[in-house]
Short mmCIF file of C-alpha atoms in Angstrom, two decimals:
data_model
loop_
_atom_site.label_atom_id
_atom_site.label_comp_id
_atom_site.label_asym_id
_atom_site.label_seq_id
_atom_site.Cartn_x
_atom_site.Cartn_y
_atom_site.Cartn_z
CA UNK A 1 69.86 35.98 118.85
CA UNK A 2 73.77 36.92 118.09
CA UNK A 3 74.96 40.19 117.61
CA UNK A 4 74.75 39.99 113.70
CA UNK A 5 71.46 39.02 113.75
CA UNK A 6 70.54 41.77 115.70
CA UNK A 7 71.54 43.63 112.40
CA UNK A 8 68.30 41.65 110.66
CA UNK A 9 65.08 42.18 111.19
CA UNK A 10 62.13 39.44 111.30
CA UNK A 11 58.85 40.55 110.71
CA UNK A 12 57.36 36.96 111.87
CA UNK A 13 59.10 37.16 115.30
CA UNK A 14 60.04 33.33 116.05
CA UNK A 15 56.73 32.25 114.27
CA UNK A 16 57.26 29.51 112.91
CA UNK A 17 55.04 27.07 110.63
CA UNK A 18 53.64 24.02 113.09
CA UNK A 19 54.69 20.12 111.31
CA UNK A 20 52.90 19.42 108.08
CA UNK A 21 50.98 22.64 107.54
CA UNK A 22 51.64 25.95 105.75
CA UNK A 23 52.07 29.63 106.98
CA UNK A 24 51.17 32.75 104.86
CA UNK A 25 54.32 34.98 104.33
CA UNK A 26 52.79 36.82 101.54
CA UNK A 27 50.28 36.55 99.29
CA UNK A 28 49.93 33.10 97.54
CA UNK A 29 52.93 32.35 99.68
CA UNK A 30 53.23 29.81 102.36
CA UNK A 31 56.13 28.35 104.71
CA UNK A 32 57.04 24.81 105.13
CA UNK A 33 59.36 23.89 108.19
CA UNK A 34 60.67 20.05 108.01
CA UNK A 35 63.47 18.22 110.14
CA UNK A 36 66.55 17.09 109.28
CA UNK A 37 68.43 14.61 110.57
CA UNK A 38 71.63 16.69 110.95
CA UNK A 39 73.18 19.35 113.06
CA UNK A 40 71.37 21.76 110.31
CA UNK A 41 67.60 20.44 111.48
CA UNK A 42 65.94 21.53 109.56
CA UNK A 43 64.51 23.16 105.83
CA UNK A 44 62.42 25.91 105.03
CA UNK A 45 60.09 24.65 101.60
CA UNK A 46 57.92 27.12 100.09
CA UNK A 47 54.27 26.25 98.14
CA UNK A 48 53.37 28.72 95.60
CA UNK A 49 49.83 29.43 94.63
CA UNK A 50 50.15 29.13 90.62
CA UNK A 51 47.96 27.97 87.60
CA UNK A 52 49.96 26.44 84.27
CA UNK A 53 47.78 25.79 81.22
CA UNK A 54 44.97 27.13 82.68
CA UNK A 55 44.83 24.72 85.66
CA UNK A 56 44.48 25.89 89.01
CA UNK A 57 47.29 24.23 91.68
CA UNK A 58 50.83 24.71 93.59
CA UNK A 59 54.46 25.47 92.57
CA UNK A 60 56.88 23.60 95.31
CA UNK A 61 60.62 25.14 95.84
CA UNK A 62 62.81 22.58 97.09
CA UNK A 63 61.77 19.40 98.28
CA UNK A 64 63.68 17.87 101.42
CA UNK A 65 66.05 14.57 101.74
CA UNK A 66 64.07 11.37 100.44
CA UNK A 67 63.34 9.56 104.30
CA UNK A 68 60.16 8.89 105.36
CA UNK A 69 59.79 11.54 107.96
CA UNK A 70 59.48 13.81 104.90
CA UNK A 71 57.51 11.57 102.95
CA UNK A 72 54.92 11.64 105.73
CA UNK A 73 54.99 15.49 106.67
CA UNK A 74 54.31 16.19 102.78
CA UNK A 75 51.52 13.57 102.76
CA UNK A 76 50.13 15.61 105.57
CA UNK A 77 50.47 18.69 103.54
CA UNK A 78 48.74 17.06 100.47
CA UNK A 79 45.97 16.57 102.74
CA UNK A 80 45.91 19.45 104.75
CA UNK A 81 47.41 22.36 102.57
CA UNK A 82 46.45 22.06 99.45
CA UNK A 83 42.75 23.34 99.50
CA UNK A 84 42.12 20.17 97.04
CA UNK A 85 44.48 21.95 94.21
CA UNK A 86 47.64 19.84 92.43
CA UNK A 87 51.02 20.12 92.55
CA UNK A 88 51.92 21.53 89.19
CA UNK A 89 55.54 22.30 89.04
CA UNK A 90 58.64 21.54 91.59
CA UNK A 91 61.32 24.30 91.62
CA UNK A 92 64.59 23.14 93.00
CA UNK A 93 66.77 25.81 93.57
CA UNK A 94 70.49 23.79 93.47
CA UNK A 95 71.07 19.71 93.66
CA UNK A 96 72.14 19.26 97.39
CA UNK A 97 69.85 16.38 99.19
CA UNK A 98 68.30 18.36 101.09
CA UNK A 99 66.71 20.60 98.37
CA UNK A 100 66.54 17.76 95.55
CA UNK A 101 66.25 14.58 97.45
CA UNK A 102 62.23 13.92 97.31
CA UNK A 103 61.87 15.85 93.54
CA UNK A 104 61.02 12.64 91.52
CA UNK A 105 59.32 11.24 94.58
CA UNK A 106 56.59 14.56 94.30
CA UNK A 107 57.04 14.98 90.41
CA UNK A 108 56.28 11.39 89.61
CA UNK A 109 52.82 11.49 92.46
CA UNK A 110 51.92 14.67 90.56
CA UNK A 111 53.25 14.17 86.75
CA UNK A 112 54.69 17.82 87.61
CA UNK A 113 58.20 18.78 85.68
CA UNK A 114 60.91 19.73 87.77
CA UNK A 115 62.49 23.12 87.19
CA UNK A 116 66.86 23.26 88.17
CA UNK A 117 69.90 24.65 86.50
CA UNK A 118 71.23 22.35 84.33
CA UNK A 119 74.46 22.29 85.66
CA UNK A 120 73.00 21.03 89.30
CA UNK A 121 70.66 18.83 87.45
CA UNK A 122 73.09 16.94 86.03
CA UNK A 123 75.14 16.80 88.90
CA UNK A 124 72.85 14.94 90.79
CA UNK A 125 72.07 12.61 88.35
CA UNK A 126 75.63 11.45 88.19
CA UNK A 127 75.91 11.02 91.72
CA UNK A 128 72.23 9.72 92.55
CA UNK A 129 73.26 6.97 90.13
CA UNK A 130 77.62 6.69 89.54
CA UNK A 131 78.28 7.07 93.73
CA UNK A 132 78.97 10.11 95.36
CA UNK A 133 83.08 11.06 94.39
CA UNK A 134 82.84 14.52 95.93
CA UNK A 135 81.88 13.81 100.26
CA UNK A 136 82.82 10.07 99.66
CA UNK A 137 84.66 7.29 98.42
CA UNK A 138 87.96 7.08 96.25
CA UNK A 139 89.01 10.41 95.18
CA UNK A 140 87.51 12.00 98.16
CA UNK A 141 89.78 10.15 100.12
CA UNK A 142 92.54 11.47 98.52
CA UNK A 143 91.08 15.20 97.71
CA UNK A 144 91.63 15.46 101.54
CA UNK A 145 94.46 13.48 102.26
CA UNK A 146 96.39 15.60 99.62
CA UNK A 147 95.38 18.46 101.63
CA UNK A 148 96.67 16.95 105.06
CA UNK A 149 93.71 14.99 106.42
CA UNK A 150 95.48 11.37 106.89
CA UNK A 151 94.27 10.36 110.07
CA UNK A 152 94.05 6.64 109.10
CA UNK A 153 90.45 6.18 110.78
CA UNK A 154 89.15 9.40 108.77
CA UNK A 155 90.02 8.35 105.47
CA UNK A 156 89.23 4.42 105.76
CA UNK A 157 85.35 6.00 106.89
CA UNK A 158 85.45 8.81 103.60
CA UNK A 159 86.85 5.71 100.91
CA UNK A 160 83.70 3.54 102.37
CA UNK A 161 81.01 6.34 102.18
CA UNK A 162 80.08 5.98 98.33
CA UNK A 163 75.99 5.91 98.69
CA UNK A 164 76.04 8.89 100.81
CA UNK A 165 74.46 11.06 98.16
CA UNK A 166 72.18 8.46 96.86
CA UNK A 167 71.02 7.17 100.26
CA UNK A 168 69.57 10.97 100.25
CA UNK A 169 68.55 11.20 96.70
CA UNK A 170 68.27 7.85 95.36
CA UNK A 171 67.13 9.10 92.01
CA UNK A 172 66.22 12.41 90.22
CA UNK A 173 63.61 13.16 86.93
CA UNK A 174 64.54 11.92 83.81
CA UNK A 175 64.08 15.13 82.27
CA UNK A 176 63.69 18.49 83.57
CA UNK A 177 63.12 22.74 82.57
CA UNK A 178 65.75 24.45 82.80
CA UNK A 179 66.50 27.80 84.76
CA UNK A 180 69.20 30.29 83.93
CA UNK A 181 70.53 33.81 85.24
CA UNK A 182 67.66 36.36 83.78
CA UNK A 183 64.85 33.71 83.18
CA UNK A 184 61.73 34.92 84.52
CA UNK A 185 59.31 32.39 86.18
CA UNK A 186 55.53 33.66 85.64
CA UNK A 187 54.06 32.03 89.11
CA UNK A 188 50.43 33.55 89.61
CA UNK A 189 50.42 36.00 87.56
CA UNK A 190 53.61 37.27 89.08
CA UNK A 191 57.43 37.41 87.50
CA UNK A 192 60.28 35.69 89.43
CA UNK A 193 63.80 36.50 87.97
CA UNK A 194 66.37 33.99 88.49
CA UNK A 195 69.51 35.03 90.06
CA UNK A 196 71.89 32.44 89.43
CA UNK A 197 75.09 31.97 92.12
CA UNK A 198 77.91 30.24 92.69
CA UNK A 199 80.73 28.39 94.92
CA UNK A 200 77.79 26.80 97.45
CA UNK A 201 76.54 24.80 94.48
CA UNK A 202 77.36 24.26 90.66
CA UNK A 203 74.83 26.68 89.60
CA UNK A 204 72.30 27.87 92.48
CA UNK A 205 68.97 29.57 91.21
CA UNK A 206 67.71 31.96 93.50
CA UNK A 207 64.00 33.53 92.87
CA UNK A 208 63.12 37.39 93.15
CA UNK A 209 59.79 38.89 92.86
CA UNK A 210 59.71 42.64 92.26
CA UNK A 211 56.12 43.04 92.57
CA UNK A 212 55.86 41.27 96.22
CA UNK A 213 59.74 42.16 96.92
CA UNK A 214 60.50 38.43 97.89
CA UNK A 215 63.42 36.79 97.54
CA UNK A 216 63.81 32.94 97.64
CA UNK A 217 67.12 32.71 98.69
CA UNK A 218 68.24 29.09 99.07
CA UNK A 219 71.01 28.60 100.36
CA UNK A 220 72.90 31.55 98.87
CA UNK A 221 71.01 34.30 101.42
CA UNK A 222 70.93 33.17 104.91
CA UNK A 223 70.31 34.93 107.85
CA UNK A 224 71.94 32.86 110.69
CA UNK A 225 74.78 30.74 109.42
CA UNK A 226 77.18 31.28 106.73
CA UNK A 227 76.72 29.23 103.88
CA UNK A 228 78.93 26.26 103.41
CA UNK A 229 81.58 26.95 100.34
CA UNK A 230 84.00 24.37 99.45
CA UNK A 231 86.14 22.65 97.04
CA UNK A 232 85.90 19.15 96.35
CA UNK A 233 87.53 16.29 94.76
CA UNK A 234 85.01 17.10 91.53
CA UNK A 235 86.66 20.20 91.08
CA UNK A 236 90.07 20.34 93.47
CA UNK A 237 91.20 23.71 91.31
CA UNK A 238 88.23 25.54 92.48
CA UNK A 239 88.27 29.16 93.66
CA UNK A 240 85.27 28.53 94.81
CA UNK A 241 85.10 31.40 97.61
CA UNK A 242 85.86 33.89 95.20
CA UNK A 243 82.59 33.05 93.15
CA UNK A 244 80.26 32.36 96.19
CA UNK A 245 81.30 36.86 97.21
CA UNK A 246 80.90 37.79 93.52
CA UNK A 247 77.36 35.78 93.57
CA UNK A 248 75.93 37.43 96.91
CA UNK A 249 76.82 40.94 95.55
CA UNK A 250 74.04 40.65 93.13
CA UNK A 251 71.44 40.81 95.82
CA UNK A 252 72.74 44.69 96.89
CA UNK A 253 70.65 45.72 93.53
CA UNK A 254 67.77 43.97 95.06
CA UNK A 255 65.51 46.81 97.51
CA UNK A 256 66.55 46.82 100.53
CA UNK A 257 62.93 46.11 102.05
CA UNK A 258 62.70 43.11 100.38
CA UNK A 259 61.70 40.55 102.72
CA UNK A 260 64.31 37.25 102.31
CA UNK A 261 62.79 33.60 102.32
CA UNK A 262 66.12 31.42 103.24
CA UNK A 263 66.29 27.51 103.15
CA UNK A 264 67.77 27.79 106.74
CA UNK A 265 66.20 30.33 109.46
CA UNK A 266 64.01 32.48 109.56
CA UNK A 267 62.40 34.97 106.88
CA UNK A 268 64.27 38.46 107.19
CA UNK A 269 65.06 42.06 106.00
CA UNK A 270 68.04 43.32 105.86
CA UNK A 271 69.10 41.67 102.45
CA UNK A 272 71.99 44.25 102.08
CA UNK A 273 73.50 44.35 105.81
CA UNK A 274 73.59 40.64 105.44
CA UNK A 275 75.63 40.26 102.36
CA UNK A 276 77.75 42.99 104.18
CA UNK A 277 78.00 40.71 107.17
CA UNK A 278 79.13 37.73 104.81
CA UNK A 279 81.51 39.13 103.32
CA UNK A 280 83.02 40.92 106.30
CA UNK A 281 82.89 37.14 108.01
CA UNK A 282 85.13 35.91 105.16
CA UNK A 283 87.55 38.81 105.09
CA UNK A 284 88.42 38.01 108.70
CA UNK A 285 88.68 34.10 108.44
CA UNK A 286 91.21 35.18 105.17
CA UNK A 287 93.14 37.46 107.04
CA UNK A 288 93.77 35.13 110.57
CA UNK A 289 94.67 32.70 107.50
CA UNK A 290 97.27 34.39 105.87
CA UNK A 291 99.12 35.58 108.81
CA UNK A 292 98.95 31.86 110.02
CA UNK A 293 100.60 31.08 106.40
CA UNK A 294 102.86 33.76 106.67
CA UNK A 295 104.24 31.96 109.88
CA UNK A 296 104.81 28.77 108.55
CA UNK A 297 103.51 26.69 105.49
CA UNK A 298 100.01 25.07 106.31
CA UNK A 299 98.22 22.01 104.99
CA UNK A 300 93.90 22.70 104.76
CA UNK A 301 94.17 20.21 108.08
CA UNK A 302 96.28 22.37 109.85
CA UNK A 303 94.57 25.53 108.88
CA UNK A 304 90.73 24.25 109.51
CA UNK A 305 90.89 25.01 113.31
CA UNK A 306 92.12 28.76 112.66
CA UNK A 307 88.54 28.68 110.99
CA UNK A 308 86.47 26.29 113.21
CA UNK A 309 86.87 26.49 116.47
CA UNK A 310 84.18 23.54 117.99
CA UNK A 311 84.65 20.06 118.07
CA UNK A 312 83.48 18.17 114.72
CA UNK A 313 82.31 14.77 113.39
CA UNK A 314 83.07 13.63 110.31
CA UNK A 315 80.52 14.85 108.01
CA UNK A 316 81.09 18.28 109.62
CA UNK A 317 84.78 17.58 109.18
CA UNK A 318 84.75 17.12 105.51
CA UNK A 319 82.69 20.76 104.86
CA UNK A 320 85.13 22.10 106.63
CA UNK A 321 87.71 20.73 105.00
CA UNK A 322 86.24 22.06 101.90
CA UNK A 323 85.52 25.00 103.00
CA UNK A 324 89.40 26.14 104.69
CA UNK A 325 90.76 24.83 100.88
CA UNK A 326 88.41 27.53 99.59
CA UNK A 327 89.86 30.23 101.81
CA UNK A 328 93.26 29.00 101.31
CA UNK A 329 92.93 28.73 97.46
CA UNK A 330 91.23 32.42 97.45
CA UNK A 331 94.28 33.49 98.87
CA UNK A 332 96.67 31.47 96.64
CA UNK A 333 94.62 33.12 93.43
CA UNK A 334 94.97 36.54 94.46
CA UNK A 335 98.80 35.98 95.01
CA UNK A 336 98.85 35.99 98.90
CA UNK A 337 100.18 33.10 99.46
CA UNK A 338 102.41 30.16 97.87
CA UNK A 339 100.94 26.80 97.22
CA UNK A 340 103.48 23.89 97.34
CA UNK A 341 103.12 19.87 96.72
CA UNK A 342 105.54 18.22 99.44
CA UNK A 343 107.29 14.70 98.45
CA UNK A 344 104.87 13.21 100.52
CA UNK A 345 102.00 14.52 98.11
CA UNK A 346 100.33 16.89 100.37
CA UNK A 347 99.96 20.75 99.15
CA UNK A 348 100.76 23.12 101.86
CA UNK A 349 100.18 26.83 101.37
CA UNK A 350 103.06 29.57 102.95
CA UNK A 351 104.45 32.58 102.64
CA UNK A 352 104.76 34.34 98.78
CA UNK A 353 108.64 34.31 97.72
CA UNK A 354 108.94 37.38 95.60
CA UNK A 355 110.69 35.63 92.96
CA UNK A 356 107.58 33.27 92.59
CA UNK A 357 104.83 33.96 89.78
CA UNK A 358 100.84 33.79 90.47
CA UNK A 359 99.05 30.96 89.34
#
C-alpha cells in the first residue's frame, strides 16, 4: 500500500471476489473480479439484484473486453451466481473495451437493453464498425507525430493498428437507453443518480445511491491509479484535463462515508481525500511542466518523461502521449504557456511572450 492510499480506507481488507463468483458489498450488491490481458489486469463488474416489469433478475454494470476468458468466467457466473434469476438490464458506465466490449454478447443471450450515455454509445459504434482513428491507424499516426512522436518504428506500428478497438469490441447493441447527468436509475427499489463526467471518456456515467451511500465509480473514482485523461486524434483541441478536475469535484457533495465501488482496485472510503489526492497529483505534474516549458519550448514527446518516469510499450506509450497533450493543453488554455506549429509541423509548447494573446 503507497502512502496515498494509506489516506483510504478499505472496509474489505484485500478480500477479494474468487474467479467466476460474486461477493456481497452491500445489500443486493455483489463484486465481480475478471483479468485483463494488460498491465491494468484486471476489472471490477458489479451484479445488481433488480426486478423490471415485475420480473425478478440482475442489473450488470460494465461488462469486460469480448475474449473468451471473459466469456467463460461470465458463463460460470450464469451458472453459479445467479440463484436461477435473468439478466435484465446491462449498465455500461462509458464505451472503453474494457467496460463495453462483451455488452451485445450478454444483451443479445439475455434480450436485456443496454443502458450508456449517448455520446459513448455512439462512439463505440463508430469505431466497433469504421476502425479505431483515435489509438490507431491514419490520423493517429499523425495526432502524435504532430506532437513529436516520429520515431519511424512507432508510427509505422500506430498507422497499422486500425482493429484495435474492434478486436475488443467487435460490435455493440443496435439500440440502447440512454443515461444523462440527473437521471435516476430505480434498481431494487432503490434510486441511483447519474453523475455524468468528463475528459476519461466522452460522457462517463457514474451511479450514486443515497439510501445505501454507494457509489459506482467507473473509471472516474479510483483509489490506486490515476485515471488515464487524454486527447486524441478525434478531438486534438481537447482540454480534456480541465473537464476530467471539474467532473471529480462533483463527488465532494457526495457523504463522505460513502463507500466507492471503482472499475480498478479495491472498494474504498475516503471519496473526498481522494478527489483531493487527484487533483493535488495533477497540480504537481502541471507545475514540473511549465517550468520545463519555461526553459525551453517542448513537443508532448519531449515532455512525457517529466510525467512518466518507467519504461513503456507502445500501447502505454500512446496514453501517455495523450495524457502529457492534456497537461500541456491545460496549461496553454489557462494562458501559461505558448503553443507554436514549427515548419516541420510539430506543435511545441514554451514560454508565454507577453505580447501574445490566449487562445
Amino acid at each position: 500500500m503507497n502512502l496515498l492510499e494509506r489516506e483510504l480506507h478499505y472496509p474489505l481488507g484485500d478480500t477479494l471476489p474468487a474467479p467466476g463468483e460474486a461477493l456481497e458489498v452491500a445489500p443486493g450488491v455483489r463484486w465481480i473480479r475478471m483479468r485483463l490481458p494488460f498491465a491494468l489486469d484486471h476489472i471490477n463488474l458489479w451484479l445488481l439484484r433488480d426486478s423490471l416489469d415485475g420480473v425478478e433478475g440482475w442489473t450488470v454494470v460494465d461488462c469486460c473486453i469480448a475474449h473468451d476468458e471473459a466469456r467463460a468466467q461470465w458463463e460460470q457466473v450464469f451458472e453459479t451466481q445467479l440463484q436461477g434469476l435473468p439478466i435484465l438490464r446491462v449498465i455500461v458506465t462509458h464505451m472503453h473495451p474494457d467496460h463495453i466490449g462483451l455488452a451485445e454478447w450478454l444483451c443479445t443471450r439475455w434480450n436485456a437493453p443496454l443502458w450508456i450515455s449517448s455520446t459513448d454509445y455512439h462512439v463505440a459504434r463508430v469505431l466497433s464498425t469504421a476502425g479505431d482513428t483515435l489509438a490507431g491507424g491514419d490520423a493517429a499516426a499523425r495526432f502524435f507525430a504532430s506532437h513529436g512522436l516520429v520515431d519511424p518504428e512507432a508510427v509505422a506500428k500506430i498507422r497499422a493498428r486500425t482493429n484495435y478497438y474492434a478486436n475488443m469490441v467487435p460490435s455493440v447493441p443496435d439500440r440502447f437507453t440512454r443515461m444523462m447527468d440527473g437521471d435516476t436509475v430505480a434498481i431494487n427499489g432503490h434510486a441511483w443518480r447519474c453523475i455524468s463526467g468528463y475528459g476519461h471518456a466522452p460522457e462517463h456515467i457514474a451511479l450514486y445511491c443515497d439510501e445505501l451511500k454507494l457509489l459506482l465509480g467507473g473509471d472516474m473514482m479510483l483509489p490506486r491509479i490515476s485515471t488515464n485523461v487524454s486527447v486524441h486524434a478525434g478531438e486534438p483541441e481537447a482540454n480534456s484535463l480541465r473537464l476530467f478536475l471539474d467532473s471529480i469535484d462533483k463527488f465532494k457533495a457526495l457523504p463522505a462515508d460513502t463507500l466507492g465501488l471503482p472499475s480498478h482496485g479495491k472498494p474504498f472510503t475516503g471519496i473526498h481525500r481522494r478527489v483531493d489526492q487527484l487533483q493535488e497529483h495533477h497540480r504537481d505534474r502541471l507545475a514540473e511542466l511549465l517550468e520545463a516549458c519555461t526553459a525551453r519550448p517542448l513537443t508532448a514527446a519531449e515532455g512525457l518523461p517529466i510525467l512518466f518516469k518507467r519504461e513503456l510499450d507502445l500501447h502505454q506509450m500512446t496514453f501517455a502521449m495523450g495524457e502529457t497533450v492534456a497537461h500541456l493543453h491545460l496549461l496553454w488554455f489557462a494562458g501559461q504557456v505558448r503553443r507554436e506549429l514549427g515548419e516541420d509541423g510539430i506543435y511545441r509548447f514554451g514560454p508565454r511572450s507577453t505580447a501574445a494573446k490566449a487562445p
